Short mmCIF file of C-alpha atoms in Angstrom, two decimals:
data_model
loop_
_atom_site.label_atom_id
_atom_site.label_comp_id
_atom_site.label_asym_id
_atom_site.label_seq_id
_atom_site.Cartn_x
_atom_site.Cartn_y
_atom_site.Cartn_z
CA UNK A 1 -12.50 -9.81 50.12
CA UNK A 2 -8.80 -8.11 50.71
CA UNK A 3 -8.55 -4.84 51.19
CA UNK A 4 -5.88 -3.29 48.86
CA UNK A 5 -4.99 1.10 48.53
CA UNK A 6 -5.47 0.03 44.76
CA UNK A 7 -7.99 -1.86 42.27
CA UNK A 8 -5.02 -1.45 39.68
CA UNK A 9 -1.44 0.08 40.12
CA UNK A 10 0.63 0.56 37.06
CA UNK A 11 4.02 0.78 36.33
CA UNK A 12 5.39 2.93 33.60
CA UNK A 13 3.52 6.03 32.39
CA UNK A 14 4.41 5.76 28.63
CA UNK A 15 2.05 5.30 25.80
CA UNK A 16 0.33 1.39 26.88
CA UNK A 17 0.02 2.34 30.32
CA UNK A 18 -1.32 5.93 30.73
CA UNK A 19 -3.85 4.79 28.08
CA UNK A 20 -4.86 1.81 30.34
CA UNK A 21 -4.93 3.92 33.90
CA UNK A 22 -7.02 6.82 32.35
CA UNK A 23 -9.43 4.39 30.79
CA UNK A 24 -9.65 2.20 33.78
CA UNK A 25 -10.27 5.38 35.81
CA UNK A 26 -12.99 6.65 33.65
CA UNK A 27 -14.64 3.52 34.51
CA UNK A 28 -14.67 3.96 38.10
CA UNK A 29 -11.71 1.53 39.04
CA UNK A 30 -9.17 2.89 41.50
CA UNK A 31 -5.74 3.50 39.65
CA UNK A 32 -2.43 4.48 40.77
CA UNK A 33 0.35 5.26 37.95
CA UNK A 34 4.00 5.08 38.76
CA UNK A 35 6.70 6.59 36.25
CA UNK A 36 10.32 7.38 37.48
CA UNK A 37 11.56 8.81 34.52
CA UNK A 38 9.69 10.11 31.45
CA UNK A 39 6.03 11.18 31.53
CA UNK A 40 4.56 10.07 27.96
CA UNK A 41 7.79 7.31 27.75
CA UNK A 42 9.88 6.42 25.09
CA UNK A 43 7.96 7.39 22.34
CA UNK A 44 7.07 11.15 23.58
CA UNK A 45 10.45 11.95 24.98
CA UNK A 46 13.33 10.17 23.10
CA UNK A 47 11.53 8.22 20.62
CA UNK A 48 8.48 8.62 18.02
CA UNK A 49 8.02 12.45 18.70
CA UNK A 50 11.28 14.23 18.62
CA UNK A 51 12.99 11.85 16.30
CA UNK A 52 9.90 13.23 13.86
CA UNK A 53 10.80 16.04 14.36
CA UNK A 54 14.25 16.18 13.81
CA UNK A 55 13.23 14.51 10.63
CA UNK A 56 10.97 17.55 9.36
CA UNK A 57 14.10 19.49 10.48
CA UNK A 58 16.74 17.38 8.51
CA UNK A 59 14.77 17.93 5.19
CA UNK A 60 14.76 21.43 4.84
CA UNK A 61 18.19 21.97 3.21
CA UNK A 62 16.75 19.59 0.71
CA UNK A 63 13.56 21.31 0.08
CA UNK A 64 15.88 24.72 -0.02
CA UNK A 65 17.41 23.48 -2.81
CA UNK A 66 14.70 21.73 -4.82
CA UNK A 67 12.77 25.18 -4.55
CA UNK A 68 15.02 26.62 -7.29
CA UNK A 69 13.74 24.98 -9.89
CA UNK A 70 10.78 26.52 -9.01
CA UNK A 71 12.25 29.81 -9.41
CA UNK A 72 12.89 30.67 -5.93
CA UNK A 73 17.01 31.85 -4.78
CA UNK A 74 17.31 30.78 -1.74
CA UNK A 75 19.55 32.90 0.40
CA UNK A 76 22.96 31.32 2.94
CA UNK A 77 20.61 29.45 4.90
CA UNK A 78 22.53 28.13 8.56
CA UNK A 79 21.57 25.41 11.23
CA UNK A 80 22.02 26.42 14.57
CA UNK A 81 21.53 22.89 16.78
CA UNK A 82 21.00 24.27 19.80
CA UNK A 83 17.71 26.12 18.44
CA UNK A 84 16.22 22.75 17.02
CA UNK A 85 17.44 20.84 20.21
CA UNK A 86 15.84 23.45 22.91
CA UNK A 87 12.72 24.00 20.82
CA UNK A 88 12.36 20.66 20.52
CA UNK A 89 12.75 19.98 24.84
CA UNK A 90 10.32 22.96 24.82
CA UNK A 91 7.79 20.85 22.80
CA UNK A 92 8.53 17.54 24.91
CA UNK A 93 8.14 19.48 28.30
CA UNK A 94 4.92 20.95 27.35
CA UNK A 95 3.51 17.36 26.71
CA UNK A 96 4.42 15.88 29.37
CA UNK A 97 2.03 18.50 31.17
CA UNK A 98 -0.43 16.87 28.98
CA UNK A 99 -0.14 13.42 30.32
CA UNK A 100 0.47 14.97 33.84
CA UNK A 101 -2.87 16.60 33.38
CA UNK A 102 -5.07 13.55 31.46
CA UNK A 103 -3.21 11.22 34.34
CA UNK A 104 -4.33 13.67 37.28
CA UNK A 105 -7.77 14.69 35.90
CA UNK A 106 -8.73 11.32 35.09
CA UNK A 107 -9.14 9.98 38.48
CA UNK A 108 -5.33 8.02 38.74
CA UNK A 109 -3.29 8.69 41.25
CA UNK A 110 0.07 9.79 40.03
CA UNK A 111 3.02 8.33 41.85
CA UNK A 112 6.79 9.64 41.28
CA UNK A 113 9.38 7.36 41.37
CA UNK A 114 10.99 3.66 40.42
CA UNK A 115 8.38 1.15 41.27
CA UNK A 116 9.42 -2.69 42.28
CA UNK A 117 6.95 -5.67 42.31
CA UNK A 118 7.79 -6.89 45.79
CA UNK A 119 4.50 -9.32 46.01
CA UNK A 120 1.63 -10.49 44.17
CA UNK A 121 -0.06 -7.43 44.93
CA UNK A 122 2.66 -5.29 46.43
CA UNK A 123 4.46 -2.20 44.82
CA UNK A 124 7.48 -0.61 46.24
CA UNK A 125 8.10 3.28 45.56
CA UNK A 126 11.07 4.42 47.48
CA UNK A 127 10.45 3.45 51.26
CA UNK A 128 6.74 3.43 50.70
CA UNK A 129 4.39 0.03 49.79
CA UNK A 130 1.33 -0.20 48.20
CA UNK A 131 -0.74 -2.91 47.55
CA UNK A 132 -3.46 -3.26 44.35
CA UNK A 133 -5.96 -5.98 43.29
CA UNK A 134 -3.69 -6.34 39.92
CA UNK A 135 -0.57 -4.84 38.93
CA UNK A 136 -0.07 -4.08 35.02
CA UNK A 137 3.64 -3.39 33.99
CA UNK A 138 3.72 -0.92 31.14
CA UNK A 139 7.92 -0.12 31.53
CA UNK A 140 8.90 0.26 27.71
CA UNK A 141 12.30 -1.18 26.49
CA UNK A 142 15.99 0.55 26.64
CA UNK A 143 18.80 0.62 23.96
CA UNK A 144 20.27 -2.16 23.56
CA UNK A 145 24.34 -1.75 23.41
CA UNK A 146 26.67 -4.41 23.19
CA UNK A 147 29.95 -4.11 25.03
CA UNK A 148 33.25 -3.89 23.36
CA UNK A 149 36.46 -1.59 23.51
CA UNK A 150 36.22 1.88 23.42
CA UNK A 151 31.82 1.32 23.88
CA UNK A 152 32.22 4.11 26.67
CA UNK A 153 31.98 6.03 23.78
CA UNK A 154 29.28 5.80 21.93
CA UNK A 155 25.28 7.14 22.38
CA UNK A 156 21.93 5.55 21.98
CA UNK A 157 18.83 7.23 20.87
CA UNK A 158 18.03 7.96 24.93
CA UNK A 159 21.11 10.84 24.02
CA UNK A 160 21.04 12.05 20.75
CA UNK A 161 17.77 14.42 21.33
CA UNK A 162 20.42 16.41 23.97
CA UNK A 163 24.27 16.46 22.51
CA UNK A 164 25.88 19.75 23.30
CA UNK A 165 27.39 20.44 20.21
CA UNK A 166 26.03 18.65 16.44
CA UNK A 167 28.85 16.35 15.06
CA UNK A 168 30.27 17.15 11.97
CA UNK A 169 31.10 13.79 11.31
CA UNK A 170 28.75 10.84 12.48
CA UNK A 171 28.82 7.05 12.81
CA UNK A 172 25.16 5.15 12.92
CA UNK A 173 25.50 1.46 13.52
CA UNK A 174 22.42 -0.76 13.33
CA UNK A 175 19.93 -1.62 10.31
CA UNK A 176 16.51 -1.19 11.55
CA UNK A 177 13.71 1.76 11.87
CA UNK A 178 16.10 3.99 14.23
CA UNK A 179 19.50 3.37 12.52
CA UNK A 180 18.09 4.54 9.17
CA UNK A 181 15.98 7.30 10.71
CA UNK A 182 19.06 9.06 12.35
CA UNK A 183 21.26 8.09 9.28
CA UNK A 184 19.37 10.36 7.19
CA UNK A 185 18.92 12.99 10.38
CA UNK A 186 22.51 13.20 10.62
CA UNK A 187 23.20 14.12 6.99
CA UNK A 188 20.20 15.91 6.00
CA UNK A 189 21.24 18.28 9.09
CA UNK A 190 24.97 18.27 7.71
CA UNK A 191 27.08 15.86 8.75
CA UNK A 192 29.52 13.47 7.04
CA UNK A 193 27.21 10.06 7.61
CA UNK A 194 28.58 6.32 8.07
CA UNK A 195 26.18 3.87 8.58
CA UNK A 196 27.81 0.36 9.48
CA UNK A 197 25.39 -2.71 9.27
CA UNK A 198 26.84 -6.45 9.80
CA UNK A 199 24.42 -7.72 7.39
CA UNK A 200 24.16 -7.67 3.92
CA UNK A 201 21.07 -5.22 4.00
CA UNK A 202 18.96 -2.79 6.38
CA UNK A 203 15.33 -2.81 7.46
CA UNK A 204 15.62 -7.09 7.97
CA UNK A 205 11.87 -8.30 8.10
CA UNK A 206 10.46 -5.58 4.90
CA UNK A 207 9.93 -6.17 1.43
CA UNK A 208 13.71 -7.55 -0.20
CA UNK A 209 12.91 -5.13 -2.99
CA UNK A 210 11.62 -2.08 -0.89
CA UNK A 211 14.49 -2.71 1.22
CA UNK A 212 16.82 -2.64 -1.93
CA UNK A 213 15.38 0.50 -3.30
CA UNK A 214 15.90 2.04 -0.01
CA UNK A 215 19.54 1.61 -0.18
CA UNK A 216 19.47 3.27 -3.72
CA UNK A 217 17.75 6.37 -2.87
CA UNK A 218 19.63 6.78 1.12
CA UNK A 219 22.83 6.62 -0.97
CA UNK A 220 21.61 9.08 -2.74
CA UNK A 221 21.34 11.61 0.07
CA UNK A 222 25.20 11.39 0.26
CA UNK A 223 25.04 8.50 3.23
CA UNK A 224 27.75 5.97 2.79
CA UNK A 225 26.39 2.63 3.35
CA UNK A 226 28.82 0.05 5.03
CA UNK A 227 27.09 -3.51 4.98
CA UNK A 228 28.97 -6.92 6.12
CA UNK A 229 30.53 -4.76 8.44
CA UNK A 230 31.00 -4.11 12.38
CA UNK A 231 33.18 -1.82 14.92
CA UNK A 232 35.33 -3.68 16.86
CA UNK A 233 36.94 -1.06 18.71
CA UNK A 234 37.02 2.44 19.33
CA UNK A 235 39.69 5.05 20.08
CA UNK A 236 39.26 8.79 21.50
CA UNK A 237 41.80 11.08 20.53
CA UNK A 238 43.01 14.03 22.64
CA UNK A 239 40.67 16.11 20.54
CA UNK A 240 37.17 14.38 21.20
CA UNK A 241 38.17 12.27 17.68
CA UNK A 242 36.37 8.89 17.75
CA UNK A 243 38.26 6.63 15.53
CA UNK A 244 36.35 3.29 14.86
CA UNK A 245 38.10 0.34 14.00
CA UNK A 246 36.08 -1.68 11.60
CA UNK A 247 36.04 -5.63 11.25
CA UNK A 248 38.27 -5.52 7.82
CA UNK A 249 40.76 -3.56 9.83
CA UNK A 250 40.22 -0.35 8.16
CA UNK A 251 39.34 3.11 10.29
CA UNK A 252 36.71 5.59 10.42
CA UNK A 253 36.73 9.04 11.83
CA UNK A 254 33.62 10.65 13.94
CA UNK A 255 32.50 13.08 16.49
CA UNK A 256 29.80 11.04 17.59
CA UNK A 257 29.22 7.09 17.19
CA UNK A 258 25.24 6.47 18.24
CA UNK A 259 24.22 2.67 18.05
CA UNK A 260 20.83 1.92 17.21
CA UNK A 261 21.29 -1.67 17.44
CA UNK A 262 17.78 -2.58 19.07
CA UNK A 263 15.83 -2.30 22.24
CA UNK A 264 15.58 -4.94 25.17
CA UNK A 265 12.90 -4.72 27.78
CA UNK A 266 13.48 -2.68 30.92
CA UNK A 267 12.97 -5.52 33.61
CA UNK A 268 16.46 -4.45 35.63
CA UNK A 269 15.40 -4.63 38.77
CA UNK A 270 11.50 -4.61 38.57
CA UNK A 271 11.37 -7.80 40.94
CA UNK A 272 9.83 -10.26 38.40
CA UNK A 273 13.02 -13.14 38.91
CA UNK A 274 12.48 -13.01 42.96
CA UNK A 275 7.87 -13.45 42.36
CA UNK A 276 8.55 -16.08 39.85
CA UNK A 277 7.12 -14.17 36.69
CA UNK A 278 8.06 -16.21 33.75
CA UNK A 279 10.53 -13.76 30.92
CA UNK A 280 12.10 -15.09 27.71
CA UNK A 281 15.65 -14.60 26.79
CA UNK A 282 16.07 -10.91 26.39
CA UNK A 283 14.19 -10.86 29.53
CA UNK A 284 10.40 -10.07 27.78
CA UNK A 285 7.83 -10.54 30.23
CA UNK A 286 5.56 -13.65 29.34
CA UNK A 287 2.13 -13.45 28.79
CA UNK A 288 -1.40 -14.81 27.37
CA UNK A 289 -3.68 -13.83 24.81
CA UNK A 290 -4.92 -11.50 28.04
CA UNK A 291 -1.68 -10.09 28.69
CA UNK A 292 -1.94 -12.21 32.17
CA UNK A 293 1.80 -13.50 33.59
CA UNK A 294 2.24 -16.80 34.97
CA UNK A 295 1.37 -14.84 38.44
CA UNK A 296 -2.40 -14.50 38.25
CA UNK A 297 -2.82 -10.71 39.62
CA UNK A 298 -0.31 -9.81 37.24
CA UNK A 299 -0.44 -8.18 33.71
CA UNK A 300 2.01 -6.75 31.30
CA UNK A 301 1.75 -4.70 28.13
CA UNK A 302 3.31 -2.83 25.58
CA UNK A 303 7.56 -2.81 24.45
CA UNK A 304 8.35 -4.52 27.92
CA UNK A 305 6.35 -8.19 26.20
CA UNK A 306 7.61 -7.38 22.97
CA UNK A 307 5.43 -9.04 20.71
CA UNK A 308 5.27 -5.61 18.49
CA UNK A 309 7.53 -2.89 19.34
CA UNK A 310 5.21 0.21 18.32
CA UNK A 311 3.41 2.84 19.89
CA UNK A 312 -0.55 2.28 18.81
CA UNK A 313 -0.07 -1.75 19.34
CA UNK A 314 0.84 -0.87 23.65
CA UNK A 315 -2.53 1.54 22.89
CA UNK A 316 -4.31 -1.33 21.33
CA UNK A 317 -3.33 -3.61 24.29
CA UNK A 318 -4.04 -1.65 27.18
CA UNK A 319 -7.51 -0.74 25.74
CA UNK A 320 -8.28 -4.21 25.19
CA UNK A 321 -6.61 -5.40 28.92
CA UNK A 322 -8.92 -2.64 30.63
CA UNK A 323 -12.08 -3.27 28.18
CA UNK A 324 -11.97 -7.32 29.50
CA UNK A 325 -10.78 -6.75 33.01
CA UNK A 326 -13.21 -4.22 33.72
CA UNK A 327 -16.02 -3.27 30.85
CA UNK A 328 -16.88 -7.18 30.59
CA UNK A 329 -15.91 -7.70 26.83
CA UNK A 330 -13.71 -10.04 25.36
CA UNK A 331 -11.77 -8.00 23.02
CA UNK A 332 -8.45 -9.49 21.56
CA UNK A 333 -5.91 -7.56 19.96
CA UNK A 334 -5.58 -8.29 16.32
CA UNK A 335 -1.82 -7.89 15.55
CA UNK A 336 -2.37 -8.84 11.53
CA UNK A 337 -2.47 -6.09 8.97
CA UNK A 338 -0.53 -3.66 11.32
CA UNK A 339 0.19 -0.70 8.96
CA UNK A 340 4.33 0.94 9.96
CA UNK A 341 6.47 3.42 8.62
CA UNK A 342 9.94 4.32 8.62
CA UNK A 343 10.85 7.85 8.46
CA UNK A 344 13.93 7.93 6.51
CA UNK A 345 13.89 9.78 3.29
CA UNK A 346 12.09 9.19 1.24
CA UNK A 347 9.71 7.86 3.70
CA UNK A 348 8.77 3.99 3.61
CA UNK A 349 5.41 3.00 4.61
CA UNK A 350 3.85 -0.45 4.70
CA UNK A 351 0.95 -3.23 5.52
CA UNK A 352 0.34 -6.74 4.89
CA UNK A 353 2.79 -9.53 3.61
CA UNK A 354 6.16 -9.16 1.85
CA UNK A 355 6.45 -10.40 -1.60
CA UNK A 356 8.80 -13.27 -0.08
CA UNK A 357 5.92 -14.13 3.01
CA UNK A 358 3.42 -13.95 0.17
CA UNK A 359 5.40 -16.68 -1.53
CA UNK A 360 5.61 -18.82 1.08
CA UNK A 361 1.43 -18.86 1.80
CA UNK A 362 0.06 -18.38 -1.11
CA UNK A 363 0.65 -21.01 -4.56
CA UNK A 364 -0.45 -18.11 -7.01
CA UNK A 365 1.08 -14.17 -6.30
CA UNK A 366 0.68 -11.70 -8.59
CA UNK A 367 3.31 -8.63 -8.01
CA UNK A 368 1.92 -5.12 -9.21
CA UNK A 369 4.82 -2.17 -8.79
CA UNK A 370 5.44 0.86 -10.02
CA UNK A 371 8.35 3.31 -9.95
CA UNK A 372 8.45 6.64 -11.13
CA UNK A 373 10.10 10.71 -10.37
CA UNK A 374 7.54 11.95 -8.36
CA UNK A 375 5.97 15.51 -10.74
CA UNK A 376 7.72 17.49 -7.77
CA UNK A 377 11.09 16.45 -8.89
CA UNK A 378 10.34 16.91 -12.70
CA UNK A 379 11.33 20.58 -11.80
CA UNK A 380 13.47 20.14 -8.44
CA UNK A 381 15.94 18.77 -10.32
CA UNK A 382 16.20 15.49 -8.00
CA UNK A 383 16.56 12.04 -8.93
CA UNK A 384 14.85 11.00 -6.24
CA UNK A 385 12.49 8.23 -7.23
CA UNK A 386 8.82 6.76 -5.86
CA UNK A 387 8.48 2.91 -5.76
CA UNK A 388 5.45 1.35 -5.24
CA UNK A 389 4.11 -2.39 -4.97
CA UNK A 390 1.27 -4.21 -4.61
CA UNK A 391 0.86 -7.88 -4.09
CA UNK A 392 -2.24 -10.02 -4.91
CA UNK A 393 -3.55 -13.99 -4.61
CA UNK A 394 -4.49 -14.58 -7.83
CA UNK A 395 -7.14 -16.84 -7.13
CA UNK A 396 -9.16 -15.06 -4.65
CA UNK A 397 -7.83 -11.13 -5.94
CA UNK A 398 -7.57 -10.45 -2.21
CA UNK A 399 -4.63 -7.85 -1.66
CA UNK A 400 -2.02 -9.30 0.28
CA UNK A 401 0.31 -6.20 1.17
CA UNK A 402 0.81 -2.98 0.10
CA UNK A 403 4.31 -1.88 -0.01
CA UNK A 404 5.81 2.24 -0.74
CA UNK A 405 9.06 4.24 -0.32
CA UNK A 406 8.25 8.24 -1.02
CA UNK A 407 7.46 11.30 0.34
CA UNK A 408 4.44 10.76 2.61
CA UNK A 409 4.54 7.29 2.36
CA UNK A 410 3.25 6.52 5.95
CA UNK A 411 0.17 9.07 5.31
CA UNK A 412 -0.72 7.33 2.06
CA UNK A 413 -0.38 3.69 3.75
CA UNK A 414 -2.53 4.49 6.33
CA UNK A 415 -5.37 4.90 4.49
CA UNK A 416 -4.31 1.85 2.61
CA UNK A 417 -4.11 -0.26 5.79
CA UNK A 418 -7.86 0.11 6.32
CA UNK A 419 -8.67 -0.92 2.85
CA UNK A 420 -6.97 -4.30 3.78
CA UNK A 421 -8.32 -4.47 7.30
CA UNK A 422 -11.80 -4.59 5.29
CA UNK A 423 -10.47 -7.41 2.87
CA UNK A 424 -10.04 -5.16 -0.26
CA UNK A 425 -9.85 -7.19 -3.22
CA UNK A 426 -7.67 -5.75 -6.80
CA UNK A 427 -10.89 -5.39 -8.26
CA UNK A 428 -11.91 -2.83 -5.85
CA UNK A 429 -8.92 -0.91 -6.32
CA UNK A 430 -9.32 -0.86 -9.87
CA UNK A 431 -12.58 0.91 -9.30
CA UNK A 432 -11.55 3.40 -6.88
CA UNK A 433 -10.89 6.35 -8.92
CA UNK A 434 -7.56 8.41 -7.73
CA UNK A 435 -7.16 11.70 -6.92
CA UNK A 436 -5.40 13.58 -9.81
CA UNK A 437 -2.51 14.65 -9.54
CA UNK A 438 -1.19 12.46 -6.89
CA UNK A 439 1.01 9.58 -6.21
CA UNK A 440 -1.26 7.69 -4.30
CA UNK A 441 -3.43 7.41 -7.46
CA UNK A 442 -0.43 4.89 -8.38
CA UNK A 443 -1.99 2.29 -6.64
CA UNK A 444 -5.69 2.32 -8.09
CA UNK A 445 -3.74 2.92 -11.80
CA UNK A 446 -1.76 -0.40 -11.63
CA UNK A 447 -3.62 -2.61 -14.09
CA UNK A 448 -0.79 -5.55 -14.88
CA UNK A 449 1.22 -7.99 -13.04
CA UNK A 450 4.95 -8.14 -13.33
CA UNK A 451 6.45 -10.35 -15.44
#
């Protein structure tokens, strides 16, 4: 049998892989963990976890003025960036002690530095090698910006959590989770918000009537929606002044342009062209249903095979890589019924099938929805509006998907998300009785089909 300084060395010490090094650890297996960047990646330092944050943040002059119609006078209330951005590093810094900690105390041998598959079962970290029984690679994804004129310019969500100064006027271009996230950061914090899409709606792959809604109510919040349009070029004045040129020739002004126009995986230089590991187009590491690569000793997990570009699904997988490598089970990752949420405001949340997927696999669909002022707003003053909708097979009354936009929407689906995991059928939500007063009682209320 080989001798290797490793049962298991893994690369990238985000979410997917410091779950699967601490659990392999726990189980006696010898684990090194290599991370060259962000302890906790993407998601705890310039994803997830700050951008929710900044969204809790963004809402607040909202909430201000909604409280009058409560009878509360709120006084000159001022944002001060710099307070939200160095609280918020505060916060990030003090969790990546945590992983440093549930890394170190877990048995895995924490390893500094950019790691490089230079063999089957050979690492590189700086001038030192190290060789392991299997090798998982856990590196995340990166912004993806295209290049044009004037691109020099612009940020990506790796920047926004640390600008100097808060722009008074901002461009967001892109139309899925992140573009309408920071769309609504932007102006709920007070700036003057474009956001430029080339296609004819945002959030591409939801609902066609949540998506719809979505656009009603962001508009609302004073963002100006630019669809069937792109930058083509863009100018910095003496000033700082970004001027965008658009694709119908006209011009828009900003202080700061972010793109948000998706996320590619990190392979740059990892070594997988020169051992033969087998990557689709936008360089995704290919593997099986056991997250094995064409190279036997192998693995990969998480953003970097991008099968499902979230947080708990890189969890999922490198519990279920470690459970069958090492705890002798045969666990497979069920990626149906995945429950998400987008944290614009309102909030969407959903699980299950779209009314259009529904279509498409099922002969009869029944379509329950609701919209509705939340009770909140009856005194706010806000025209913000709830929508919820429910879609069923007729002929079995299983519930297909489970779609809302409101405030809370991702708590409320959550809950939902395990109904459907255990098959729910409509009659069972008919005889759940809600909670009162609520809007998640909505969805055990809806008794008939839309016409």
């Amino acid at each position: 049998m080989a001798d290797f300084d490793f049962d298991l060395f893994v690369i990238g010490a985000g979410s997917g892989g410091v779950r699967a090094g601490r659990m392999a650890a726990a189980m006696g297996v010898k684990v090194a963990v290599a991370e060259d960047r962000h302890l906790g990646g993407t998601c705890v330092n310039v994803g997830c976890v700050p951008k929710k944050l900044f969204v809790y943040a963004s809402h607040y002059a909202e909430d201000f003025e909604n409280s009058r119609g409560f009878g509360w006078t709120p006084g000159d209330a001022g944002f001060d960036w710099p307070t939200l951005r160095d609280n918020k590093t505060k916060e990030i810094e003090r969790l990546n002690g945590i992983y440093n900690n549930l890394l170190v105390n877990s048995g895995c041998e924490l390893i500094h530095g950019r790691a490089t598959l230079v063999g089957p079962h050979t690492v590189a970290v700086g001038d030192k090698t190290y060789t392991a029984e299997r090798i998982l690679v856990a590196v995340g994804g990166w912004p993806n910006v295209p290049e044009f004129p004037g691109s020099e310019h612009v940020i990506s969500s790796n920047e926004v959590f640390y600008l100097d100064e808060f722009p008074k006027r901002a461009i967001v271009v892109g139309g899925g989770y992140i573009a309408v996230e920071f769309a609504g950061i932007f102006a709920g914090l007070g700036a003057k918000t474009d956001l430029i899409y080339r296609g004819e709606m945002f959030l591409r792959g939801f609902d066609n009537e949540v998506r719809e809604f979505t656009a009603e109510e962001v508009a609302k919040k004073g963002i100006n929606l630019r669809f069937n349009t792109n930058i083509t070029e863009i100018e910095k004045q003496e000033d700082g002044t970004l001027v965008a040129t658009l694709t119908d020739g006209s011009t828009v002004e900003a202080d700061a342009i972010m793109y948000a126009t998706g996320r590619n995986p990190k392979v740059a230089g990892l070594g997988l062209e020169e051992l033969g590991i087998e990557q689709g187009k936008n360089g995704a590491i290919i593997v099986n249903d056991d997250f094995q690569t064409n190279v036997p000793s192998v693995y990969a997990i998480g953003d970097v095979i991008d099968r499902v570009q979230l947080t708990p699904v890189a969890l999922a997988e490198g519990m279920a890589l470690v459970r069958n490598l090492y705890g002798g089970q045969n666990q497979k990752v069920d990626y149906d019924l995945i429950a998400t949420a987008v944290f614009c405001q309102p909030n969407i949340g959903t699980v299950g099938l779209t009314e259009e997927q529904a279509r498409e696999r099922y002969e009869n669909v029944d379509v329950y929805k609701s919209s509705f002022r939340a009770m909140k707003h009856t005194l706010s003053g806000s025209d913000e509006k709830t929508f919820m909708k429910m879609l069923v097979d007729r002929d079995s009354d299983k519930v297909l998907g489970v779609h809302m936009v409101g405030p809370d929407a991702g708590e409320i689906i959550q809950g939902i998300a395990v109904a459907l995991k255990a098959g729910a059928t409509k009659a069972v939500f008919d005889s759940t009785i809600g909670i009162h007063p609520t809007a998640a009682e909505e969805f055990v209320t809806m008794r008939e089909p839309a016409k």
